[in-house]
mmCIF file of C-alpha atoms in Angstrom:
data_model
loop_
_atom_site.group_PDB
_atom_site.id
_atom_site.type_symbol
_atom_site.label_atom_id
_atom_site.label_comp_id
_atom_site.label_asym_id
_atom_site.label_seq_id
_atom_site.Cartn_x
_atom_site.Cartn_y
_atom_site.Cartn_z
ATOM 1 C CA UNK P 5 88.486 93.594 -102.456
ATOM 2 C CA UNK P 6 91.992 92.477 -103.468
ATOM 3 C CA UNK P 7 93.974 90.352 -101.095
ATOM 4 C CA UNK P 8 96.904 91.763 -99.147
ATOM 5 C CA UNK P 9 99.622 89.199 -99.794
ATOM 6 C CA UNK P 10 103.160 89.416 -98.443
ATOM 7 C CA UNK P 11 105.673 88.431 -101.100
ATOM 8 C CA UNK P 12 103.339 89.171 -104.009
ATOM 9 C CA UNK P 13 104.496 91.381 -106.872
ATOM 10 C CA UNK P 14 102.391 94.405 -107.791
ATOM 11 C CA UNK P 15 102.368 96.624 -110.863
ATOM 12 C CA UNK P 16 102.477 100.360 -110.165
ATOM 13 C CA UNK P 17 101.586 102.440 -113.201
ATOM 14 C CA UNK P 18 103.140 105.901 -113.187
ATOM 15 C CA UNK P 19 101.485 106.876 -116.469
ATOM 16 C CA UNK P 20 100.223 105.185 -119.638
ATOM 17 C CA UNK P 21 103.700 103.959 -120.570
ATOM 18 C CA UNK P 22 105.732 103.736 -117.361
ATOM 19 C CA UNK P 23 105.297 100.728 -115.104
ATOM 20 C CA UNK P 24 107.215 99.692 -111.989
ATOM 21 C CA UNK P 25 107.153 96.310 -110.286
ATOM 22 C CA UNK P 26 107.273 96.118 -106.509
ATOM 23 C CA UNK P 27 107.182 93.232 -104.052
ATOM 24 C CA UNK P 28 105.171 93.693 -100.877
ATOM 25 C CA UNK P 29 107.604 92.957 -98.066
ATOM 26 C CA UNK P 30 106.725 93.656 -94.432
ATOM 27 C CA UNK P 31 105.050 96.447 -92.474
ATOM 28 C CA UNK P 32 103.560 97.900 -95.665
ATOM 29 C CA UNK P 33 107.064 98.110 -97.132
ATOM 30 C CA UNK P 34 107.718 97.511 -100.798
ATOM 31 C CA UNK P 35 110.889 96.799 -102.712
ATOM 32 C CA UNK P 36 110.829 98.273 -106.220
ATOM 33 C CA UNK P 37 112.767 96.120 -108.666
ATOM 34 C CA UNK P 38 115.504 97.223 -111.042
ATOM 35 C CA UNK P 39 114.240 97.545 -114.637
ATOM 36 C CA UNK P 40 113.073 94.257 -116.096
ATOM 37 C CA UNK P 41 114.406 93.274 -119.493
ATOM 38 C CA UNK P 42 112.476 90.414 -120.964
ATOM 39 C CA UNK P 43 109.425 88.525 -119.872
ATOM 40 C CA UNK P 44 107.896 89.047 -116.449
ATOM 41 C CA UNK P 45 108.230 85.915 -114.325
ATOM 42 C CA UNK P 46 109.112 84.991 -110.767
ATOM 43 C CA UNK P 47 112.383 83.523 -112.044
ATOM 44 C CA UNK P 48 113.319 86.776 -113.831
ATOM 45 C CA UNK P 49 112.438 88.882 -110.776
ATOM 46 C CA UNK P 50 114.348 86.586 -108.415
ATOM 47 C CA UNK P 51 117.525 87.600 -110.268
ATOM 48 C CA UNK P 52 116.820 91.336 -109.985
ATOM 49 C CA UNK P 53 117.810 93.402 -106.959
ATOM 50 C CA UNK P 54 115.556 96.088 -105.557
ATOM 51 C CA UNK P 55 116.414 99.579 -106.724
ATOM 52 C CA UNK P 56 114.661 101.376 -103.870
ATOM 53 C CA UNK P 57 112.232 100.847 -101.008
ATOM 54 C CA UNK P 58 109.175 102.665 -99.769
ATOM 55 C CA UNK P 59 106.476 102.312 -97.143
ATOM 56 C CA UNK P 60 102.860 103.145 -97.774
ATOM 57 C CA UNK P 61 99.504 102.163 -96.378
ATOM 58 C CA UNK P 62 97.852 99.135 -97.961
ATOM 59 C CA UNK P 63 94.916 100.983 -99.545
ATOM 60 C CA UNK P 64 96.253 100.677 -103.117
ATOM 61 C CA UNK P 65 96.775 96.921 -102.718
ATOM 62 C CA UNK P 66 93.503 96.189 -100.934
ATOM 63 C CA UNK P 67 91.490 98.217 -103.456
ATOM 64 C CA UNK P 68 93.277 96.713 -106.459
ATOM 65 C CA UNK P 69 94.690 100.060 -107.605
ATOM 66 C CA UNK P 70 98.074 98.382 -107.792
ATOM 67 C CA UNK P 71 97.430 95.209 -109.737
ATOM 68 C CA UNK P 72 98.808 91.954 -108.359
ATOM 69 C CA UNK P 73 100.932 90.505 -111.156
ATOM 70 C CA UNK P 74 102.480 87.516 -109.394
ATOM 71 C CA UNK P 75 101.376 85.820 -106.198
ATOM 72 C CA UNK P 76 103.869 85.107 -103.461
ATOM 73 C CA UNK P 77 106.146 82.301 -104.611
ATOM 74 C CA UNK P 78 106.272 80.864 -101.097
ATOM 75 C CA UNK P 79 104.061 82.386 -98.422
ATOM 76 C CA UNK P 80 106.177 80.701 -95.728
ATOM 77 C CA UNK P 81 109.501 82.042 -97.040
ATOM 78 C CA UNK P 82 110.518 84.801 -94.626
ATOM 79 C CA UNK P 83 113.482 85.801 -96.806
ATOM 80 C CA UNK P 84 111.093 86.631 -99.643
ATOM 81 C CA UNK P 85 109.445 89.320 -97.549
ATOM 82 C CA UNK P 86 112.429 90.606 -95.570
ATOM 83 C CA UNK P 87 113.208 94.307 -95.562
ATOM 84 C CA UNK P 88 116.870 95.241 -94.959
ATOM 85 C CA UNK P 89 117.931 98.020 -92.623
ATOM 86 C CA UNK P 90 116.956 101.317 -94.235
ATOM 87 C CA UNK P 91 118.198 104.794 -93.342
ATOM 88 C CA UNK P 92 115.763 107.465 -92.216
ATOM 89 C CA UNK P 93 116.930 110.220 -94.572
ATOM 90 C CA UNK P 94 115.261 113.124 -96.330
ATOM 91 C CA UNK P 95 116.711 115.628 -98.718
ATOM 92 C CA UNK P 96 114.730 118.514 -97.249
ATOM 93 C CA UNK P 97 116.986 118.572 -94.146
ATOM 94 C CA UNK P 98 120.033 116.380 -94.706
ATOM 95 C CA UNK P 99 121.805 117.862 -91.693
ATOM 96 C CA UNK P 100 119.020 116.903 -89.269
ATOM 97 C CA UNK P 101 118.886 113.338 -90.585
ATOM 98 C CA UNK P 102 122.671 113.014 -90.433
ATOM 99 C CA UNK P 103 122.683 114.219 -86.813
ATOM 100 C CA UNK P 104 119.922 111.774 -85.832
ATOM 101 C CA UNK P 105 121.347 108.843 -87.848
ATOM 102 C CA UNK P 106 118.287 106.627 -87.431
ATOM 103 C CA UNK P 107 117.706 103.373 -89.244
ATOM 104 C CA UNK P 108 114.543 101.332 -89.692
ATOM 105 C CA UNK P 109 114.989 97.679 -88.811
ATOM 106 C CA UNK P 110 111.938 95.515 -89.421
ATOM 107 C CA UNK P 111 109.840 98.678 -89.566
ATOM 108 C CA UNK P 112 111.040 100.022 -86.221
ATOM 109 C CA UNK P 113 113.389 103.023 -85.937
ATOM 110 C CA UNK P 114 116.569 102.894 -83.891
ATOM 111 C CA UNK P 115 119.637 105.089 -83.528
ATOM 112 C CA UNK P 116 122.842 103.658 -84.956
ATOM 113 C CA UNK P 117 126.421 104.847 -85.425
ATOM 114 C CA UNK P 118 127.162 107.279 -88.245
ATOM 115 C CA UNK P 119 129.642 104.709 -89.567
ATOM 116 C CA UNK P 120 126.704 102.364 -90.190
ATOM 117 C CA UNK P 121 124.247 105.054 -91.287
ATOM 118 C CA UNK P 122 126.322 106.856 -93.935
ATOM 119 C CA UNK P 123 126.974 103.808 -96.176
ATOM 120 C CA UNK P 124 123.234 103.034 -96.147
ATOM 121 C CA UNK P 125 122.425 106.553 -97.359
ATOM 122 C CA UNK P 126 125.161 106.481 -100.025
ATOM 123 C CA UNK P 127 123.875 103.134 -101.302
ATOM 124 C CA UNK P 128 120.315 104.460 -101.511
ATOM 125 C CA UNK P 129 119.084 102.155 -98.755
ATOM 126 C CA UNK P 130 116.577 104.770 -97.628
ATOM 127 C CA UNK P 131 113.088 104.257 -96.199
ATOM 128 C CA UNK P 132 110.804 106.490 -98.262
ATOM 129 C CA UNK P 133 107.542 106.869 -96.358
ATOM 130 C CA UNK P 134 104.278 107.911 -98.007
ATOM 131 C CA UNK P 135 100.986 108.461 -96.239
ATOM 132 C CA UNK P 136 99.094 108.366 -99.555
ATOM 133 C CA UNK P 137 99.545 105.871 -102.353
ATOM 134 C CA UNK P 138 98.821 108.599 -104.931
ATOM 135 C CA UNK P 139 102.266 110.102 -104.221
ATOM 136 C CA UNK P 140 104.215 106.925 -105.006
ATOM 137 C CA UNK P 141 103.987 106.934 -108.842
ATOM 138 C CA UNK P 142 105.110 110.574 -109.017
ATOM 139 C CA UNK P 143 108.038 109.875 -106.685
ATOM 140 C CA UNK P 144 109.096 106.908 -108.820
ATOM 141 C CA UNK P 145 108.725 108.896 -112.043
ATOM 142 C CA UNK P 146 111.016 111.640 -110.670
ATOM 143 C CA UNK P 147 113.662 109.651 -108.758
ATOM 144 C CA UNK P 148 113.748 106.038 -110.041
ATOM 145 C CA UNK P 149 116.304 106.736 -112.791
ATOM 146 C CA UNK P 150 119.665 107.526 -111.261
ATOM 147 C CA UNK P 151 118.638 106.464 -107.752
ATOM 148 C CA UNK P 152 120.001 107.378 -105.169
ATOM 149 C CA UNK P 153 121.790 110.451 -106.586
ATOM 150 C CA UNK P 154 118.618 111.642 -108.309
ATOM 151 C CA UNK P 155 117.036 111.963 -104.863
ATOM 152 C CA UNK P 156 119.941 112.836 -102.572
ATOM 153 C CA UNK P 157 121.373 115.515 -104.883
ATOM 154 C CA UNK P 158 118.007 117.001 -105.888
ATOM 155 C CA UNK P 159 118.689 120.727 -106.347
ATOM 156 C CA UNK P 160 115.078 121.647 -105.599
ATOM 157 C CA UNK P 161 115.420 120.461 -102.010
ATOM 158 C CA UNK P 162 119.053 121.387 -101.474
ATOM 159 C CA UNK P 163 118.748 124.931 -102.775
ATOM 160 C CA UNK P 164 115.584 125.781 -100.861
ATOM 161 C CA UNK P 165 115.611 127.865 -97.710
ATOM 162 C CA UNK P 166 117.993 130.471 -96.396
ATOM 163 C CA UNK P 167 121.664 130.604 -97.343
ATOM 164 C CA UNK P 168 122.575 129.273 -93.878
ATOM 165 C CA UNK P 169 120.151 126.351 -94.220
ATOM 166 C CA UNK P 170 121.472 125.548 -97.703
ATOM 167 C CA UNK P 171 125.030 125.535 -96.351
ATOM 168 C CA UNK P 172 124.014 123.118 -93.566
ATOM 169 C CA UNK P 173 122.486 120.757 -96.120
ATOM 170 C CA UNK P 174 125.505 120.978 -98.419
ATOM 171 C CA UNK P 175 127.894 120.391 -95.484
ATOM 172 C CA UNK P 176 125.892 117.326 -94.442
ATOM 173 C CA UNK P 177 126.040 115.932 -97.981
ATOM 174 C CA UNK P 178 129.808 116.538 -98.048
ATOM 175 C CA UNK P 179 130.145 114.667 -94.739
ATOM 176 C CA UNK P 180 128.195 111.760 -96.204
ATOM 177 C CA UNK P 181 130.641 111.766 -99.107
ATOM 178 C CA UNK P 182 128.806 113.389 -102.002
ATOM 179 C CA UNK P 183 130.430 115.828 -104.407
ATOM 180 C CA UNK P 184 128.324 118.981 -104.153
ATOM 181 C CA UNK P 185 130.565 121.364 -106.110
ATOM 182 C CA UNK P 186 128.149 121.531 -109.062
ATOM 183 C CA UNK P 187 125.057 122.224 -106.962
ATOM 184 C CA UNK P 188 125.566 125.942 -106.669
ATOM 185 C CA UNK P 189 123.803 127.368 -103.683
ATOM 186 C CA UNK P 190 123.760 130.836 -102.229
ATOM 187 C CA UNK P 191 126.678 130.175 -99.912
ATOM 188 C CA UNK P 192 128.860 127.109 -100.412
#
């Protein structure tokens, strides 16, 4: 059984050609790096920011489904495995999430001010939570490019439901500061 190692970098294969690199942070949270140009090394990754974050159980790591590429550079370095505040936001009901304005800090949810919450959402600092590791590669394949707009402005989620529900979602996205004029909808 593979070792669960905070700070280690894991390879997540989305298909035969597409690979993502993620560092295991805390509370089963991972930071997925920006695209890597050049050779894979700890030095190269240390210069890359994370593009997005997600939480998932440790099954894929412990079973070696996600291959450990680099061990933790310093197992005692807390900054290496620190997760920033991440907004609890989902595209399927943007209005509900905007009203609740909850943020995860160190894996624990708390209610914050909208003034703090909205910039996190706009910057893509969103906690994406998966109960099954099998869903992660598909999510990355769909939303990684163009993150966070690819996720937040996903027409499939926004244009689902009744006209009233669509309007609520569009209004919430407008309040957050997104341009939704090109999204259509039954009732803008």
